[in-house]
XYZ file of N, CA, C and O in Angstrom:
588
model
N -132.182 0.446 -44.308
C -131.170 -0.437 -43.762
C -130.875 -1.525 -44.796
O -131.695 -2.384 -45.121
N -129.439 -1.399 -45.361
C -128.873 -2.760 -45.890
C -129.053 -3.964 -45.710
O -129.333 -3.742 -44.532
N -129.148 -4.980 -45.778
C -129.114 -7.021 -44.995
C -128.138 -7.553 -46.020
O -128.302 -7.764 -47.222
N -127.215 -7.697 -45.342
C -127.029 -9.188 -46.463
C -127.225 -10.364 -45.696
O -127.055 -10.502 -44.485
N -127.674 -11.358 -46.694
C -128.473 -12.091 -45.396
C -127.052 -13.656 -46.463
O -126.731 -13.844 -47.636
N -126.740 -14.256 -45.257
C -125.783 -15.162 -45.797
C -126.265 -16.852 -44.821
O -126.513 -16.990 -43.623
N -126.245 -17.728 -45.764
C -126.942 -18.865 -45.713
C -126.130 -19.985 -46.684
O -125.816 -19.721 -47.845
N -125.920 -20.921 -46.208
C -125.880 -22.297 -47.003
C -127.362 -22.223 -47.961
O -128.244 -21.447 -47.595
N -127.534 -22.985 -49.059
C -128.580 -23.036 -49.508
C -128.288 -24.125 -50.351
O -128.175 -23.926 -51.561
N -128.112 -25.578 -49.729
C -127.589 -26.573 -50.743
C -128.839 -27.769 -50.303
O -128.789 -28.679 -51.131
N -129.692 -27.966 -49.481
C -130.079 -28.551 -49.746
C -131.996 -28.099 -49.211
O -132.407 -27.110 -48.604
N -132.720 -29.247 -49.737
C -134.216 -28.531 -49.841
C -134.627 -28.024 -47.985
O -135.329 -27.015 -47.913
N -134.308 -28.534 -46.910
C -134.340 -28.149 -45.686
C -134.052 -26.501 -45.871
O -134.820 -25.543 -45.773
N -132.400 -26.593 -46.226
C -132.219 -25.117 -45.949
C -132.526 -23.778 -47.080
O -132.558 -22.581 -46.795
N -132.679 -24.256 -48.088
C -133.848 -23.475 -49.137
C -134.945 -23.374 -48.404
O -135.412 -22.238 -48.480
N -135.621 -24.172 -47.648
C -137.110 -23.840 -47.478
C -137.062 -22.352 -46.369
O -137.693 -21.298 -46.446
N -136.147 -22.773 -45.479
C -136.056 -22.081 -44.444
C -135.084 -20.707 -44.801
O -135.035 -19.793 -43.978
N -134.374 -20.636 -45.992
C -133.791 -19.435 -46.796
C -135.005 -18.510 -47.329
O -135.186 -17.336 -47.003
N -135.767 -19.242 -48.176
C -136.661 -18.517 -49.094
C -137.904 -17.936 -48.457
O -138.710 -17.143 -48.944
N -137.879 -18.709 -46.827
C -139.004 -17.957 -45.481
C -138.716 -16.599 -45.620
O -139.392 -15.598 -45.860
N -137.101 -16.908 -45.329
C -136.835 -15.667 -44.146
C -136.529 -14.900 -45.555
O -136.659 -13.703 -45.296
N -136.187 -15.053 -46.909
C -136.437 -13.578 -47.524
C -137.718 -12.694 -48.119
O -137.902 -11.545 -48.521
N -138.585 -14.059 -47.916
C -140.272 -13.344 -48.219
C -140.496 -12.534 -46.654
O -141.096 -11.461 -46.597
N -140.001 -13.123 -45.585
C -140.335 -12.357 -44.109
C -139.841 -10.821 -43.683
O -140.390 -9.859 -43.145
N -138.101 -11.195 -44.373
C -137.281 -9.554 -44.305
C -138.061 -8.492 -45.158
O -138.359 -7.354 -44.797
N -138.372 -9.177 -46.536
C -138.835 -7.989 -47.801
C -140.277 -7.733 -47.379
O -140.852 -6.812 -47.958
N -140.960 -8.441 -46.424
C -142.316 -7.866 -45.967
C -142.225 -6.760 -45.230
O -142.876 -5.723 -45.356
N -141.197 -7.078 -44.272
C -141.025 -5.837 -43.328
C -139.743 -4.435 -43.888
O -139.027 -3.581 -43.366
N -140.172 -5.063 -45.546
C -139.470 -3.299 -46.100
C -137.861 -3.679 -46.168
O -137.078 -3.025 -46.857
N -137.612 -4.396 -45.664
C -135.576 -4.504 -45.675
C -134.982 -4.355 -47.151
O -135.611 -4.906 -48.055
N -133.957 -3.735 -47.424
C -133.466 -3.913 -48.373
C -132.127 -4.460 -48.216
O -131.138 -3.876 -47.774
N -132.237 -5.793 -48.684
C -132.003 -7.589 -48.416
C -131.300 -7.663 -50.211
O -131.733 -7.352 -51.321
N -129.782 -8.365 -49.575
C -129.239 -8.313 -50.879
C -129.093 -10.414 -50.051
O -128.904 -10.954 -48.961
N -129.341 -10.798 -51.481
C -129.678 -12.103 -51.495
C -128.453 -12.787 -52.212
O -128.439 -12.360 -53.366
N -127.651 -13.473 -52.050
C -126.495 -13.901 -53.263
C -126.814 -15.085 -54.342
O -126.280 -15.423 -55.398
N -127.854 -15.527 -53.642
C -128.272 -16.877 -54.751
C -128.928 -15.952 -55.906
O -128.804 -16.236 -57.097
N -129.666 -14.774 -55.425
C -130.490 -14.244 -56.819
C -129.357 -13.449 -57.424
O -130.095 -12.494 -57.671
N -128.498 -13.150 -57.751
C -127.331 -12.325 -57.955
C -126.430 -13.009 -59.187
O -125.264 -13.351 -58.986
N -127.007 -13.155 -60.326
C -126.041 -14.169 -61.523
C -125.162 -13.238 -61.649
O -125.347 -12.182 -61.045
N -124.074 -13.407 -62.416
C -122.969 -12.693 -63.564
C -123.300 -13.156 -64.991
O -123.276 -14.258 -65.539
N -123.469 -12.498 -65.204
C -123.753 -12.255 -67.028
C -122.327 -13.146 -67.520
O -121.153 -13.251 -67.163
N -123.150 -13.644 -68.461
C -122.318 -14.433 -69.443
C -121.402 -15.588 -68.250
O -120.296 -15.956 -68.647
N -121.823 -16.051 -67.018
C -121.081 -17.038 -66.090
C -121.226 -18.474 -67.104
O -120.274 -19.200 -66.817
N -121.808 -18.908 -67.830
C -121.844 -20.480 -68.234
C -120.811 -20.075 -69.523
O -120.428 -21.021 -70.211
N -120.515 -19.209 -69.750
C -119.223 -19.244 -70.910
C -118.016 -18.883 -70.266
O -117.111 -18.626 -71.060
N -117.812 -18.813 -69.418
C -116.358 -18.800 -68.499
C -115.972 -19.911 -67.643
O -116.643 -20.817 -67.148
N -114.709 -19.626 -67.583
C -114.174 -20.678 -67.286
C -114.321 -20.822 -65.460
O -113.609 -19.968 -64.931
N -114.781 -21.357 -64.830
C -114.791 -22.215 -63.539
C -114.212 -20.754 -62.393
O -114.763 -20.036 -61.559
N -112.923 -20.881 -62.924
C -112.088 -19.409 -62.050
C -112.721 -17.973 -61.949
O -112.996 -17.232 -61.006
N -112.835 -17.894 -63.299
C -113.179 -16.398 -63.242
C -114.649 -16.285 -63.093
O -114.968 -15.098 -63.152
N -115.685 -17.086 -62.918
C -116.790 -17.350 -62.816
C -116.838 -16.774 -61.010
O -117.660 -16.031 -60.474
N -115.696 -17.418 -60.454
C -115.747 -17.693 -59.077
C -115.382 -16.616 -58.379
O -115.849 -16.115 -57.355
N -114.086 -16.196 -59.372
C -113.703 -14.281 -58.889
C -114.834 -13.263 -58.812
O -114.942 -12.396 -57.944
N -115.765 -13.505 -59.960
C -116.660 -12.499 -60.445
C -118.008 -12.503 -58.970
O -118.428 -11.538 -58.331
N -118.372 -13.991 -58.845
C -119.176 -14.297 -57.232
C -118.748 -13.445 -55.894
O -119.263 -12.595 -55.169
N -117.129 -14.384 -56.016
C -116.792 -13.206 -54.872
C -116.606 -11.600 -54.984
O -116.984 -10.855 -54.080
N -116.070 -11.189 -56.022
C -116.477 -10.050 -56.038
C -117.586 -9.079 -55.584
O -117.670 -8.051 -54.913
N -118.624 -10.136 -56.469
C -119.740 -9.377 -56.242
C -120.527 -9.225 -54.530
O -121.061 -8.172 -54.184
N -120.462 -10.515 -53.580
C -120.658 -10.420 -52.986
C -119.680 -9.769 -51.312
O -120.047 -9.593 -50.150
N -117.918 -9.534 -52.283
C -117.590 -8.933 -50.887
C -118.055 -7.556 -50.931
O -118.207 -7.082 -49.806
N -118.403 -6.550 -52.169
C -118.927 -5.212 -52.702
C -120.308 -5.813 -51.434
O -119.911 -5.962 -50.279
N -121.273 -6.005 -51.620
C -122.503 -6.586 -51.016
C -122.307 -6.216 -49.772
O -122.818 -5.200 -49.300
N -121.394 -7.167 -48.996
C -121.060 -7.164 -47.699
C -120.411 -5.726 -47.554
O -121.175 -5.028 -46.887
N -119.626 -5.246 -47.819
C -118.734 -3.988 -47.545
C -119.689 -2.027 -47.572
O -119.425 -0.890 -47.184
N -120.866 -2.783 -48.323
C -121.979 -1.592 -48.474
C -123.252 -1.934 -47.404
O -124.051 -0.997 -47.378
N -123.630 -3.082 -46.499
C -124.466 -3.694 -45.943
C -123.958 -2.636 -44.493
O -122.951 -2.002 -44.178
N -125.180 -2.882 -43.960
C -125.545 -2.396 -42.349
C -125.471 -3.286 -41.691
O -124.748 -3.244 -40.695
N -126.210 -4.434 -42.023
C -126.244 -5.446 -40.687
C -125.920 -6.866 -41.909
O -126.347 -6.713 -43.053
N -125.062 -8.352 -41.501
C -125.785 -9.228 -42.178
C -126.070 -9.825 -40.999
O -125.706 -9.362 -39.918
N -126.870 -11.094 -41.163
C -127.673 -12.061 -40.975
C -127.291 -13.235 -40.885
O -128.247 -13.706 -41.502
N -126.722 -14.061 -40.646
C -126.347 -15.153 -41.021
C -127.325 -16.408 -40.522
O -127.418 -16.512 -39.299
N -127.939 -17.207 -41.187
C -128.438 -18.155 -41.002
C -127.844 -19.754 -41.183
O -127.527 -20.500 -42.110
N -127.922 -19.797 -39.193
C -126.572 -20.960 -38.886
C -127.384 -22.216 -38.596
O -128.516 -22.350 -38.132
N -126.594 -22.979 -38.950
C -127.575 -24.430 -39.041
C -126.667 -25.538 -37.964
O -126.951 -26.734 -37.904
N -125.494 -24.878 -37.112
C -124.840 -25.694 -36.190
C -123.301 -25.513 -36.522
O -122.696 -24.483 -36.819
N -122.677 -27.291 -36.334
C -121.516 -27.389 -36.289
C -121.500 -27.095 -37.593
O -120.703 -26.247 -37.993
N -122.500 -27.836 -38.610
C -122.477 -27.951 -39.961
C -122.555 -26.708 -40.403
O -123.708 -26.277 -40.420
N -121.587 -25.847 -40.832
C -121.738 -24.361 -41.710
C -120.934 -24.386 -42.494
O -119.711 -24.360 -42.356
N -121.556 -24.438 -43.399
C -121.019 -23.906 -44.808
C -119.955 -23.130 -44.879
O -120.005 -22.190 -44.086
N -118.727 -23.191 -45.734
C -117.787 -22.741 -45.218
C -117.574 -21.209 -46.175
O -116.615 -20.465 -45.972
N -118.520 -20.957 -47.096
C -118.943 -20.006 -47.447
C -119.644 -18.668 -46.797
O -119.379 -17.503 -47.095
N -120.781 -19.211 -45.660
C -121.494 -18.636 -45.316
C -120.694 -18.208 -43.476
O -121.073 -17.427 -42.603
N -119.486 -19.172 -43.552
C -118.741 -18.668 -42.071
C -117.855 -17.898 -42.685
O -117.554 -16.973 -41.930
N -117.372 -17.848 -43.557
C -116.387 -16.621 -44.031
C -117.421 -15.496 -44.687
O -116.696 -14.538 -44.959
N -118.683 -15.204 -45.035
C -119.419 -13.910 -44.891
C -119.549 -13.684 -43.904
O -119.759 -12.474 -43.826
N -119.567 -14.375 -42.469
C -119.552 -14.277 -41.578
C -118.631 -13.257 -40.961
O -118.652 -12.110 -40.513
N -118.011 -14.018 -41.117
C -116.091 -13.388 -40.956
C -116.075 -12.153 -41.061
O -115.950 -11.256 -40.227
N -116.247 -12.165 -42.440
C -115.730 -10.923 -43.202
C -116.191 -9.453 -42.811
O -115.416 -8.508 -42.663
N -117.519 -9.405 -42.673
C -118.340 -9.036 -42.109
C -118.096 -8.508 -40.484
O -118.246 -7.378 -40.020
N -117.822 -9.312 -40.057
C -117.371 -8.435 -38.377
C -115.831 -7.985 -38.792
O -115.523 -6.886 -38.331
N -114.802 -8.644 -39.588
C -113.519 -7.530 -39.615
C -113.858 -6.518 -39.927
O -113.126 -5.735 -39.322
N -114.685 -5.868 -40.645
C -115.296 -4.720 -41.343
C -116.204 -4.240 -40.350
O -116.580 -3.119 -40.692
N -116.545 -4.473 -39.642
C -117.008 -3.558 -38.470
C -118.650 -3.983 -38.730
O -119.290 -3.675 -37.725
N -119.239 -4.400 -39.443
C -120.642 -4.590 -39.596
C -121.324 -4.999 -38.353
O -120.601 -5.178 -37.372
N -122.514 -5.166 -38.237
C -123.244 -5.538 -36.939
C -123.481 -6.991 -37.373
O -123.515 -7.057 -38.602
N -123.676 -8.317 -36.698
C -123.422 -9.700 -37.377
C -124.951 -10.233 -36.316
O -124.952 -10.439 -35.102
N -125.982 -10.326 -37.166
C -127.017 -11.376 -36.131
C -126.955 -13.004 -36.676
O -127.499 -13.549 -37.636
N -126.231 -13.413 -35.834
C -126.328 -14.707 -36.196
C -127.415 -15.651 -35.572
O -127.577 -15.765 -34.357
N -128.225 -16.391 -36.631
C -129.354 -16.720 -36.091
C -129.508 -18.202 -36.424
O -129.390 -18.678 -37.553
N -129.825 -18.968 -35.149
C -129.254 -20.404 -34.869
C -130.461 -21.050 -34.999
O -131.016 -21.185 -33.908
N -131.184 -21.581 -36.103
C -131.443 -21.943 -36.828
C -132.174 -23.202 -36.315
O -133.324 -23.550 -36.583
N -131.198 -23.860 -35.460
C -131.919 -25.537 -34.591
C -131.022 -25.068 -33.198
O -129.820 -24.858 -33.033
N -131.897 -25.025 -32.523
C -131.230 -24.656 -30.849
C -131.164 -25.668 -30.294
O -131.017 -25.507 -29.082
N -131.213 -26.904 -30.675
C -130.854 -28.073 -30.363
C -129.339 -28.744 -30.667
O -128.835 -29.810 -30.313
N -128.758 -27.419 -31.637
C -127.565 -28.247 -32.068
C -126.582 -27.313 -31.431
O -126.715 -26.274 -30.785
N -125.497 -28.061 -31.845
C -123.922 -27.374 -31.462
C -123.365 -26.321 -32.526
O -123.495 -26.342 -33.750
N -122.720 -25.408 -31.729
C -122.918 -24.657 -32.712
C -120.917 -23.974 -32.028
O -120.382 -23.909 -30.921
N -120.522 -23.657 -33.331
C -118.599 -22.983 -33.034
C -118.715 -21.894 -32.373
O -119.521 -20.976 -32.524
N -117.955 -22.014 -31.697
C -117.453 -21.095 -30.676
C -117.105 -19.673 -31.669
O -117.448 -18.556 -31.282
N -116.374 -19.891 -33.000
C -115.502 -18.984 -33.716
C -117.320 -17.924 -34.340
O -117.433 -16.698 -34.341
N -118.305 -18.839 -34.727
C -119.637 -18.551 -35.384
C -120.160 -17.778 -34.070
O -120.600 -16.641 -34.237
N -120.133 -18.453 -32.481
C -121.012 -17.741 -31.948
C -120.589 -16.283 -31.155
O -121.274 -15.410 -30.622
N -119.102 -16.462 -31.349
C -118.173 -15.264 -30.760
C -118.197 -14.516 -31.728
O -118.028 -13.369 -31.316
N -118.366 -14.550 -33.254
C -117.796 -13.707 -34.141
C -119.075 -12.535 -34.671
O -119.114 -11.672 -35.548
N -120.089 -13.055 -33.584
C -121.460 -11.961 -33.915
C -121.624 -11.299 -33.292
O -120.774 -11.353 -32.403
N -122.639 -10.192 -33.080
C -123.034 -9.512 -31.772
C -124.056 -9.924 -31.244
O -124.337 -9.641 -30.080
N -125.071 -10.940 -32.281
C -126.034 -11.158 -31.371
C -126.354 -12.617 -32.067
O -126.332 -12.970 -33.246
N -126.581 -13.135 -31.161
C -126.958 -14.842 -31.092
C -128.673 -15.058 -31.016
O -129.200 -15.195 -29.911
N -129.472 -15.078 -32.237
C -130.838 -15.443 -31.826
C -131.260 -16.711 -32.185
O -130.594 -17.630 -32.662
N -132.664 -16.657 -31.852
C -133.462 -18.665 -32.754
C -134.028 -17.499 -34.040
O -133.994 -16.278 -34.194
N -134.545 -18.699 -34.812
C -134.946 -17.873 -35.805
C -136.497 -17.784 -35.900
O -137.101 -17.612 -36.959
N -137.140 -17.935 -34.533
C -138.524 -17.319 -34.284
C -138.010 -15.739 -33.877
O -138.872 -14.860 -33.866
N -136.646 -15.402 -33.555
C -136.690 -14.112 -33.144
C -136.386 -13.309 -34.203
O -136.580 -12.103 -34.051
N -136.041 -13.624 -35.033
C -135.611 -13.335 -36.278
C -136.946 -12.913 -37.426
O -136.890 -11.897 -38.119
N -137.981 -13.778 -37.462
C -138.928 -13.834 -37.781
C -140.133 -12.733 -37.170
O -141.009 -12.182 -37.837
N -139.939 -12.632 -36.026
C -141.796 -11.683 -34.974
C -140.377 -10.415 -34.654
O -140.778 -9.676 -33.755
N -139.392 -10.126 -34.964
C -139.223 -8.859 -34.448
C -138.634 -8.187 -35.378
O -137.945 -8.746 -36.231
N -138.844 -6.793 -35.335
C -138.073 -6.161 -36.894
C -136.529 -6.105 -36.326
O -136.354 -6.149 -35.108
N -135.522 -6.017 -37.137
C -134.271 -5.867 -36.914
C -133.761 -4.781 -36.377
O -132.643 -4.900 -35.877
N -134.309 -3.688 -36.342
C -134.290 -2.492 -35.333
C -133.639 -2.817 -34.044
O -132.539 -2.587 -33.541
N -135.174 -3.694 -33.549
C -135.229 -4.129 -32.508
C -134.451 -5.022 -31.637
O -134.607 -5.145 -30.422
N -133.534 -5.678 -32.433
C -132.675 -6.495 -31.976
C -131.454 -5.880 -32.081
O -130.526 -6.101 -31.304
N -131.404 -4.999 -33.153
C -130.001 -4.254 -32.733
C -130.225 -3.251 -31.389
O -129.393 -3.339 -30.486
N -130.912 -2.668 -31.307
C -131.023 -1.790 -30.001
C -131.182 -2.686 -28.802
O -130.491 -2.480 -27.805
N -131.813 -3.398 -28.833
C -131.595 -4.513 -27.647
C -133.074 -3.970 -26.635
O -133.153 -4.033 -25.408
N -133.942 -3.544 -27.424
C -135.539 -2.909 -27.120
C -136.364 -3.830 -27.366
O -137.506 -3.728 -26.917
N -136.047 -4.761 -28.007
C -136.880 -6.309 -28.406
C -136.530 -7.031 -27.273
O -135.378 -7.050 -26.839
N -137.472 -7.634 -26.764
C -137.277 -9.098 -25.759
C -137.347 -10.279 -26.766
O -138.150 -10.546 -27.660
N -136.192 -10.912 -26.296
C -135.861 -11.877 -27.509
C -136.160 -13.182 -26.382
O -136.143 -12.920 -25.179
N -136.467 -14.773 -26.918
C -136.044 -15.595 -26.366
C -135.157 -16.464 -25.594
O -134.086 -16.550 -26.196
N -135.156 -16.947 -24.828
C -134.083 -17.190 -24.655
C -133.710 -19.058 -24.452
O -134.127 -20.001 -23.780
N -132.632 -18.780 -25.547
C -132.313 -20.344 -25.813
C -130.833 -20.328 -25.343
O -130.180 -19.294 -25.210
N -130.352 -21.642 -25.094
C -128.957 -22.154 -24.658
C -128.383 -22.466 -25.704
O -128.848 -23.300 -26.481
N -127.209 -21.807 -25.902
C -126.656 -22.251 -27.582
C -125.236 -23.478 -26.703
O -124.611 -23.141 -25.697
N -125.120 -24.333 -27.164
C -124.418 -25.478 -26.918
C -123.018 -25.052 -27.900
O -122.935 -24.991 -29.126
N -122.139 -24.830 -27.006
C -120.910 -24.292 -28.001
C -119.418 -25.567 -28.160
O -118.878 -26.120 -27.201
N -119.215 -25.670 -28.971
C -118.028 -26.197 -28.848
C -116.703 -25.851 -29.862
O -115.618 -26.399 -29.669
């Protein structure tokens, strides 16, 4: 099974809680395409643009070959990167676990409609992804606060 697993990763909070969950997926065998580890050759001698074409490129190829992504949502606050892998991702028919990260926060209506499945990210963590796509996992159950 494919992952692309899509995340903000700008500051040390959400690195810590990025770099969990890809030591946690690659334990349980996933083959987890990561975009922060993903350079372009020769990117610091180009210019700004084509640096940026070559990113997206690489990662809509990523998304368009993936089984399931992942998205790791941190609320109202999402990255506006990581809501358009989002996106992109369910127009293309992919399976979308979006996984809410602080169940204490508010979280878009457009983020929590645009997945198939809404988890915390203890469920994300104790169950293999199998399991949550088949809906054979008992997952937690949290109140996602939508607006």
């Amino acid at each position: 099974m494919k992952i692309y697993l899509a995340s903000p990763f700008f500051n040390k909070k959400e690195v810590k809680i990025y770099n969990y969950v890809i030591r946690t997926l690659r334990s349980y065998g996933y083959d987890l395409f990561v975009p922060k580890e993903h350079e372009i050759e020769g990117a610091w001698d180009m210019p700004n643009q084509v640096w940026g074409e070559a990113v997206f490129g690489v990662d809509y190829t990523a998304i368009q070959k993936c089984d399931v992504m992942v998205v790791l949502n941190w609320g109202m606050y999402s990255d506006s990167g990581t809501a358009w892998e989002c996106g992109c991702a369910f127009a293309l028919g992919k399976k979308v676990i979006n996984v809410c990260v602080n169940p204490d926060s508010d979280y878009s209506l457009m983020m929590t409609n645009g997945c198939h499945y809404n988890i915390s990210l203890a469920d994300l963590i104790y169950n293999p992804i199998e399991g949550i796509l088949s809906g054979t996992t008992e997952l937690k159950k949290f109140e996602i606060l939508v607006k």
